[in-house]
Amino acid sequence: MNKTEFLIGRSGLDLLDDFYPDDLPNEWRFDYYSTLFKALALKIDTEEDLEQIFTELEDSDEVFELVISIEQAQLLDAAQLASKLKPIYQYRSQFNLFFELDEQPSDKVMSILSDYQVCLQSNKKLKLDLNTKLIANKHLYFNQLPILYTSNVWDEKQIRDFLQDISLINTKTVLICKHAESETLNKIRIIAEILGF
């Protein structure tokens, strides 16, 4: 029987809870973060040095999933989307593109995305030629890994219930807790281990 393996992370490297040592240079934050957490979401127009991150991922044997998120508004113009993706196209095997959306993307947009590892999350059922899962009342559409993106803040019981619910995915799953600080990410990771995920 398959088992869900959670890769847990957050959106952005700007943790505020004294996670990083005071004297740590900004360009070392990703390296420090990735030693403890196994997933990270960054916006496509992030101020982080993506090329440096891609190089570090390429040189590492560790399991780590980088998620590049794109806003729904950036999906409306196919030409603009292609332009935004062009600088990172050569690194496409090192990240997953992620979108939260509530309307069907155009065929032109889906054609642009066909070269990438993608996951789309929606509150609505869409018609897409991708793997699908309904988890925690979210429709996930993906071609490689399911990515569940949440901005909820939970207590321990809610974390446990949520992990048990999404464990039904039964495959490696990226869980991005949008604004979680390191203490919460550690708590989620520990509860996942206790539950056997």
PDB file of C-alpha atoms in Angstrom:
ATOM      1  CA  MET A   1       0.000   0.000   0.000  1.00  0.00           C
ATOM      2  CA  ASN A   2       1.220   3.493  -0.796  1.00  0.00           C
ATOM      3  CA  LYS A   3       1.823   5.966   1.982  1.00  0.00           C
ATOM      4  CA  THR A   4       1.639   9.730   2.030  1.00  0.00           C
ATOM      5  CA  GLU A   5       4.987  11.443   2.528  1.00  0.00           C
ATOM      6  CA  PHE A   6       4.648  15.100   3.460  1.00  0.00           C
ATOM      7  CA  LEU A   7       7.185  17.689   2.369  1.00  0.00           C
ATOM      8  CA  ILE A   8       6.356  20.597   4.655  1.00  0.00           C
ATOM      9  CA  GLY A   9       7.262  24.227   4.101  1.00  0.00           C
ATOM     10  CA  ARG A  10       6.026  27.792   3.900  1.00  0.00           C
ATOM     11  CA  SER A  11       5.701  30.692   1.483  1.00  0.00           C
ATOM     12  CA  GLY A  12       8.834  32.861   1.425  1.00  0.00           C
ATOM     13  CA  LEU A  13      12.009  32.863   3.485  1.00  0.00           C
ATOM     14  CA  ASP A  14      11.036  35.779   5.726  1.00  0.00           C
ATOM     15  CA  LEU A  15      10.526  33.901   8.993  1.00  0.00           C
ATOM     16  CA  LEU A  16      10.065  36.335  11.868  1.00  0.00           C
ATOM     17  CA  ASP A  17      10.510  34.073  14.901  1.00  0.00           C
ATOM     18  CA  ASP A  18      14.286  34.250  15.360  1.00  0.00           C
ATOM     19  CA  PHE A  19      14.714  31.242  13.080  1.00  0.00           C
ATOM     20  CA  TYR A  20      17.858  32.561  11.434  1.00  0.00           C
ATOM     21  CA  PRO A  21      21.031  33.397  13.380  1.00  0.00           C
ATOM     22  CA  ASP A  22      21.487  37.180  13.659  1.00  0.00           C
ATOM     23  CA  ASP A  23      24.750  37.125  11.726  1.00  0.00           C
ATOM     24  CA  LEU A  24      23.489  34.938   8.838  1.00  0.00           C
ATOM     25  CA  PRO A  25      23.887  36.711   5.476  1.00  0.00           C
ATOM     26  CA  ASN A  26      20.676  36.989   3.438  1.00  0.00           C
ATOM     27  CA  GLU A  27      22.099  34.919   0.583  1.00  0.00           C
ATOM     28  CA  TRP A  28      22.561  31.960   2.968  1.00  0.00           C
ATOM     29  CA  ARG A  29      18.947  31.902   4.188  1.00  0.00           C
ATOM     30  CA  PHE A  30      17.787  29.305   1.654  1.00  0.00           C
ATOM     31  CA  ASP A  31      20.625  26.939   2.521  1.00  0.00           C
ATOM     32  CA  TYR A  32      19.862  27.293   6.243  1.00  0.00           C
ATOM     33  CA  TYR A  33      16.091  26.902   5.722  1.00  0.00           C
ATOM     34  CA  SER A  34      16.448  23.820   3.484  1.00  0.00           C
ATOM     35  CA  THR A  35      18.405  21.902   6.121  1.00  0.00           C
ATOM     36  CA  LEU A  36      15.257  21.751   8.297  1.00  0.00           C
ATOM     37  CA  PHE A  37      12.296  22.036   5.948  1.00  0.00           C
ATOM     38  CA  LYS A  38      11.704  20.150   2.707  1.00  0.00           C
ATOM     39  CA  ALA A  39       9.531  22.552   0.714  1.00  0.00           C
ATOM     40  CA  LEU A  40       9.392  26.266  -0.039  1.00  0.00           C
ATOM     41  CA  ALA A  41       7.034  28.381  -2.125  1.00  0.00           C
ATOM     42  CA  LEU A  42       8.267  31.594  -3.731  1.00  0.00           C
ATOM     43  CA  LYS A  43       6.350  33.989  -5.950  1.00  0.00           C
ATOM     44  CA  ILE A  44       7.513  34.068  -9.542  1.00  0.00           C
ATOM     45  CA  ASP A  45       8.465  37.720  -9.082  1.00  0.00           C
ATOM     46  CA  THR A  46      10.339  37.036  -5.819  1.00  0.00           C
ATOM     47  CA  GLU A  47      13.254  39.184  -4.743  1.00  0.00           C
ATOM     48  CA  GLU A  48      15.171  36.031  -3.792  1.00  0.00           C
ATOM     49  CA  ASP A  49      18.027  34.985  -6.082  1.00  0.00           C
ATOM     50  CA  LEU A  50      16.342  32.125  -7.940  1.00  0.00           C
ATOM     51  CA  GLU A  51      19.446  31.245  -9.947  1.00  0.00           C
ATOM     52  CA  GLN A  52      21.410  30.730  -6.724  1.00  0.00           C
ATOM     53  CA  ILE A  53      18.594  28.566  -5.324  1.00  0.00           C
ATOM     54  CA  PHE A  54      18.431  26.496  -8.529  1.00  0.00           C
ATOM     55  CA  THR A  55      22.207  25.978  -8.362  1.00  0.00           C
ATOM     56  CA  GLU A  56      21.993  24.850  -4.736  1.00  0.00           C
ATOM     57  CA  LEU A  57      19.167  22.438  -5.575  1.00  0.00           C
ATOM     58  CA  GLU A  58      21.103  21.021  -8.501  1.00  0.00           C
ATOM     59  CA  ASP A  59      24.176  20.416  -6.314  1.00  0.00           C
ATOM     60  CA  SER A  60      22.194  18.792  -3.478  1.00  0.00           C
ATOM     61  CA  ASP A  61      21.176  15.155  -3.017  1.00  0.00           C
ATOM     62  CA  GLU A  62      18.547  16.090  -0.421  1.00  0.00           C
ATOM     63  CA  VAL A  63      14.824  15.728  -1.093  1.00  0.00           C
ATOM     64  CA  PHE A  64      13.465  19.252  -1.473  1.00  0.00           C
ATOM     65  CA  GLU A  65      10.578  20.717  -3.480  1.00  0.00           C
ATOM     66  CA  LEU A  66      10.681  24.304  -4.663  1.00  0.00           C
ATOM     67  CA  VAL A  67       7.289  25.698  -5.598  1.00  0.00           C
ATOM     68  CA  ILE A  68       7.017  28.796  -7.785  1.00  0.00           C
ATOM     69  CA  SER A  69       3.596  30.358  -7.287  1.00  0.00           C
ATOM     70  CA  ILE A  70       1.795  32.441  -9.855  1.00  0.00           C
ATOM     71  CA  GLU A  71      -1.184  34.661  -9.097  1.00  0.00           C
ATOM     72  CA  GLN A  72      -4.438  34.004 -10.933  1.00  0.00           C
ATOM     73  CA  ALA A  73      -4.258  37.457 -12.556  1.00  0.00           C
ATOM     74  CA  GLN A  74      -0.921  36.470 -14.131  1.00  0.00           C
ATOM     75  CA  LEU A  75      -2.664  33.550 -15.865  1.00  0.00           C
ATOM     76  CA  LEU A  76      -5.100  35.722 -17.778  1.00  0.00           C
ATOM     77  CA  ASP A  77      -2.617  36.929 -20.388  1.00  0.00           C
ATOM     78  CA  ALA A  78      -0.818  33.996 -22.056  1.00  0.00           C
ATOM     79  CA  ALA A  79       1.855  36.226 -23.620  1.00  0.00           C
ATOM     80  CA  GLN A  80       2.622  37.858 -20.270  1.00  0.00           C
ATOM     81  CA  LEU A  81       2.775  34.435 -18.591  1.00  0.00           C
ATOM     82  CA  ALA A  82       5.203  33.110 -21.231  1.00  0.00           C
ATOM     83  CA  SER A  83       7.368  36.199 -20.717  1.00  0.00           C
ATOM     84  CA  LYS A  84       7.444  35.708 -16.909  1.00  0.00           C
ATOM     85  CA  LEU A  85       8.377  32.032 -17.271  1.00  0.00           C
ATOM     86  CA  LYS A  86      11.085  32.533 -19.897  1.00  0.00           C
ATOM     87  CA  PRO A  87      13.957  33.373 -17.451  1.00  0.00           C
ATOM     88  CA  ILE A  88      13.350  30.173 -15.436  1.00  0.00           C
ATOM     89  CA  TYR A  89      12.474  27.816 -18.296  1.00  0.00           C
ATOM     90  CA  GLN A  90      15.900  26.151 -18.313  1.00  0.00           C
ATOM     91  CA  TYR A  91      15.445  25.216 -14.626  1.00  0.00           C
ATOM     92  CA  ARG A  92      11.946  23.788 -15.048  1.00  0.00           C
ATOM     93  CA  SER A  93      12.921  20.314 -13.777  1.00  0.00           C
ATOM     94  CA  GLN A  94      13.887  21.851 -10.412  1.00  0.00           C
ATOM     95  CA  PHE A  95      10.541  23.361  -9.412  1.00  0.00           C
ATOM     96  CA  ASN A  96       6.782  22.983  -9.530  1.00  0.00           C
ATOM     97  CA  LEU A  97       4.527  25.780 -10.703  1.00  0.00           C
ATOM     98  CA  PHE A  98       1.537  26.373  -8.444  1.00  0.00           C
ATOM     99  CA  PHE A  99      -1.683  28.347  -8.983  1.00  0.00           C
ATOM    100  CA  GLU A 100      -4.792  28.973  -6.930  1.00  0.00           C
ATOM    101  CA  LEU A 101      -7.635  29.746  -9.292  1.00  0.00           C
ATOM    102  CA  ASP A 102     -11.401  29.836  -9.496  1.00  0.00           C
ATOM    103  CA  GLU A 103     -11.931  29.778 -13.247  1.00  0.00           C
ATOM    104  CA  GLN A 104     -10.957  27.526 -16.119  1.00  0.00           C
ATOM    105  CA  PRO A 105      -7.559  28.525 -17.589  1.00  0.00           C
ATOM    106  CA  SER A 106      -7.474  29.042 -21.345  1.00  0.00           C
ATOM    107  CA  ASP A 107      -6.132  26.385 -23.714  1.00  0.00           C
ATOM    108  CA  LYS A 108      -3.322  28.796 -24.617  1.00  0.00           C
ATOM    109  CA  VAL A 109      -2.262  29.082 -20.969  1.00  0.00           C
ATOM    110  CA  MET A 110      -2.425  25.301 -20.505  1.00  0.00           C
ATOM    111  CA  SER A 111      -0.292  24.869 -23.618  1.00  0.00           C
ATOM    112  CA  ILE A 112       2.391  27.137 -22.110  1.00  0.00           C
ATOM    113  CA  LEU A 113       2.255  25.169 -18.855  1.00  0.00           C
ATOM    114  CA  SER A 114       2.541  21.779 -20.563  1.00  0.00           C
ATOM    115  CA  ASP A 115       6.367  21.866 -20.356  1.00  0.00           C
ATOM    116  CA  TYR A 116       6.327  22.343 -16.583  1.00  0.00           C
ATOM    117  CA  GLN A 117       5.580  20.376 -13.444  1.00  0.00           C
ATOM    118  CA  VAL A 118       2.336  22.007 -12.313  1.00  0.00           C
ATOM    119  CA  CYS A 119      -0.303  21.872  -9.623  1.00  0.00           C
ATOM    120  CA  LEU A 120      -3.466  23.948  -9.672  1.00  0.00           C
ATOM    121  CA  GLN A 121      -5.715  24.295  -6.627  1.00  0.00           C
ATOM    122  CA  SER A 122      -9.326  25.376  -6.892  1.00  0.00           C
ATOM    123  CA  ASN A 123     -12.493  25.589  -4.850  1.00  0.00           C
ATOM    124  CA  LYS A 124     -14.337  24.628  -8.045  1.00  0.00           C
ATOM    125  CA  LYS A 125     -14.297  21.551 -10.222  1.00  0.00           C
ATOM    126  CA  LEU A 126     -12.466  22.300 -13.480  1.00  0.00           C
ATOM    127  CA  LYS A 127     -11.986  20.360 -16.707  1.00  0.00           C
ATOM    128  CA  LEU A 128      -8.260  19.752 -16.976  1.00  0.00           C
ATOM    129  CA  ASP A 129      -6.253  16.901 -18.453  1.00  0.00           C
ATOM    130  CA  LEU A 130      -4.292  16.347 -15.222  1.00  0.00           C
ATOM    131  CA  ASN A 131      -4.354  14.015 -12.220  1.00  0.00           C
ATOM    132  CA  THR A 132      -7.062  15.104  -9.802  1.00  0.00           C
ATOM    133  CA  LYS A 133      -7.694  14.771  -6.078  1.00  0.00           C
ATOM    134  CA  LEU A 134     -10.338  16.333  -3.842  1.00  0.00           C
ATOM    135  CA  ILE A 135      -8.692  16.924  -0.474  1.00  0.00           C
ATOM    136  CA  ALA A 136      -9.832  19.154   2.379  1.00  0.00           C
ATOM    137  CA  ASN A 137     -12.541  20.606   0.092  1.00  0.00           C
ATOM    138  CA  LYS A 138      -9.907  21.669  -2.456  1.00  0.00           C
ATOM    139  CA  HIS A 139      -9.644  20.321  -5.993  1.00  0.00           C
ATOM    140  CA  LEU A 140      -6.010  19.603  -6.859  1.00  0.00           C
ATOM    141  CA  TYR A 141      -4.943  19.191 -10.492  1.00  0.00           C
ATOM    142  CA  PHE A 142      -1.342  18.090 -11.034  1.00  0.00           C
ATOM    143  CA  ASN A 143       0.994  16.277 -13.401  1.00  0.00           C
ATOM    144  CA  GLN A 144       3.761  15.367 -10.895  1.00  0.00           C
ATOM    145  CA  LEU A 145       3.137  16.161  -7.237  1.00  0.00           C
ATOM    146  CA  PRO A 146       0.011  17.358  -5.455  1.00  0.00           C
ATOM    147  CA  ILE A 147       0.646  20.632  -3.650  1.00  0.00           C
ATOM    148  CA  LEU A 148      -1.755  21.742  -0.955  1.00  0.00           C
ATOM    149  CA  TYR A 149      -1.469  25.432  -0.108  1.00  0.00           C
ATOM    150  CA  THR A 150      -3.155  26.708   3.025  1.00  0.00           C
ATOM    151  CA  SER A 151      -3.197  29.985   4.929  1.00  0.00           C
ATOM    152  CA  ASN A 152      -4.982  28.523   7.975  1.00  0.00           C
ATOM    153  CA  VAL A 153      -3.408  28.713  11.412  1.00  0.00           C
ATOM    154  CA  TRP A 154      -4.237  25.671  13.546  1.00  0.00           C
ATOM    155  CA  ASP A 155      -3.961  24.281  17.009  1.00  0.00           C
ATOM    156  CA  GLU A 156      -2.518  20.792  17.514  1.00  0.00           C
ATOM    157  CA  LYS A 157      -5.859  18.958  17.108  1.00  0.00           C
ATOM    158  CA  GLN A 158      -6.635  20.825  13.872  1.00  0.00           C
ATOM    159  CA  ILE A 159      -3.152  19.963  12.526  1.00  0.00           C
ATOM    160  CA  ARG A 160      -3.694  16.281  13.360  1.00  0.00           C
ATOM    161  CA  ASP A 161      -7.169  16.228  11.733  1.00  0.00           C
ATOM    162  CA  PHE A 162      -5.923  18.046   8.650  1.00  0.00           C
ATOM    163  CA  LEU A 163      -2.938  15.697   8.168  1.00  0.00           C
ATOM    164  CA  GLN A 164      -5.165  12.641   8.529  1.00  0.00           C
ATOM    165  CA  ASP A 165      -7.573  14.082   5.956  1.00  0.00           C
ATOM    166  CA  ILE A 166      -4.909  14.867   3.374  1.00  0.00           C
ATOM    167  CA  SER A 167      -3.065  11.582   3.998  1.00  0.00           C
ATOM    168  CA  LEU A 168      -5.751  10.077   1.735  1.00  0.00           C
ATOM    169  CA  ILE A 169      -3.761  11.457  -1.204  1.00  0.00           C
ATOM    170  CA  ASN A 170      -1.536   8.392  -0.676  1.00  0.00           C
ATOM    171  CA  THR A 171       1.536   9.784  -2.423  1.00  0.00           C
ATOM    172  CA  LYS A 172       4.334  12.275  -1.826  1.00  0.00           C
ATOM    173  CA  THR A 173       2.587  15.569  -1.152  1.00  0.00           C
ATOM    174  CA  VAL A 174       3.882  19.108  -0.726  1.00  0.00           C
ATOM    175  CA  LEU A 175       2.154  20.993   2.087  1.00  0.00           C
ATOM    176  CA  ILE A 176       2.758  24.764   2.018  1.00  0.00           C
ATOM    177  CA  CYS A 177       1.547  26.563   5.132  1.00  0.00           C
ATOM    178  CA  LYS A 178       1.544  30.062   3.749  1.00  0.00           C
ATOM    179  CA  HIS A 179       2.551  32.228   6.707  1.00  0.00           C
ATOM    180  CA  ALA A 180       3.638  29.606   9.241  1.00  0.00           C
ATOM    181  CA  GLU A 181       6.642  30.345  11.401  1.00  0.00           C
ATOM    182  CA  SER A 182       9.306  27.734  12.175  1.00  0.00           C
ATOM    183  CA  GLU A 183       7.648  26.613  15.431  1.00  0.00           C
ATOM    184  CA  THR A 184       4.418  25.754  13.597  1.00  0.00           C
ATOM    185  CA  LEU A 185       6.270  24.037  10.738  1.00  0.00           C
ATOM    186  CA  ASN A 186       8.194  21.939  13.259  1.00  0.00           C
ATOM    187  CA  LYS A 187       4.968  21.060  15.070  1.00  0.00           C
ATOM    188  CA  ILE A 188       3.350  19.930  11.799  1.00  0.00           C
ATOM    189  CA  ARG A 189       6.431  17.884  10.907  1.00  0.00           C
ATOM    190  CA  ILE A 190       6.514  16.192  14.332  1.00  0.00           C
ATOM    191  CA  ILE A 191       2.782  15.378  14.268  1.00  0.00           C
ATOM    192  CA  ALA A 192       3.172  13.944  10.748  1.00  0.00           C
ATOM    193  CA  GLU A 193       6.003  11.695  12.005  1.00  0.00           C
ATOM    194  CA  ILE A 194       3.955  10.599  15.048  1.00  0.00           C
ATOM    195  CA  LEU A 195       1.043   9.727  12.768  1.00  0.00           C
ATOM    196  CA  GLY A 196       3.426   7.691  10.611  1.00  0.00           C
ATOM    197  CA  PHE A 197       3.403   9.900   7.523  1.00  0.00           C
TER     198      PHE A 197
END
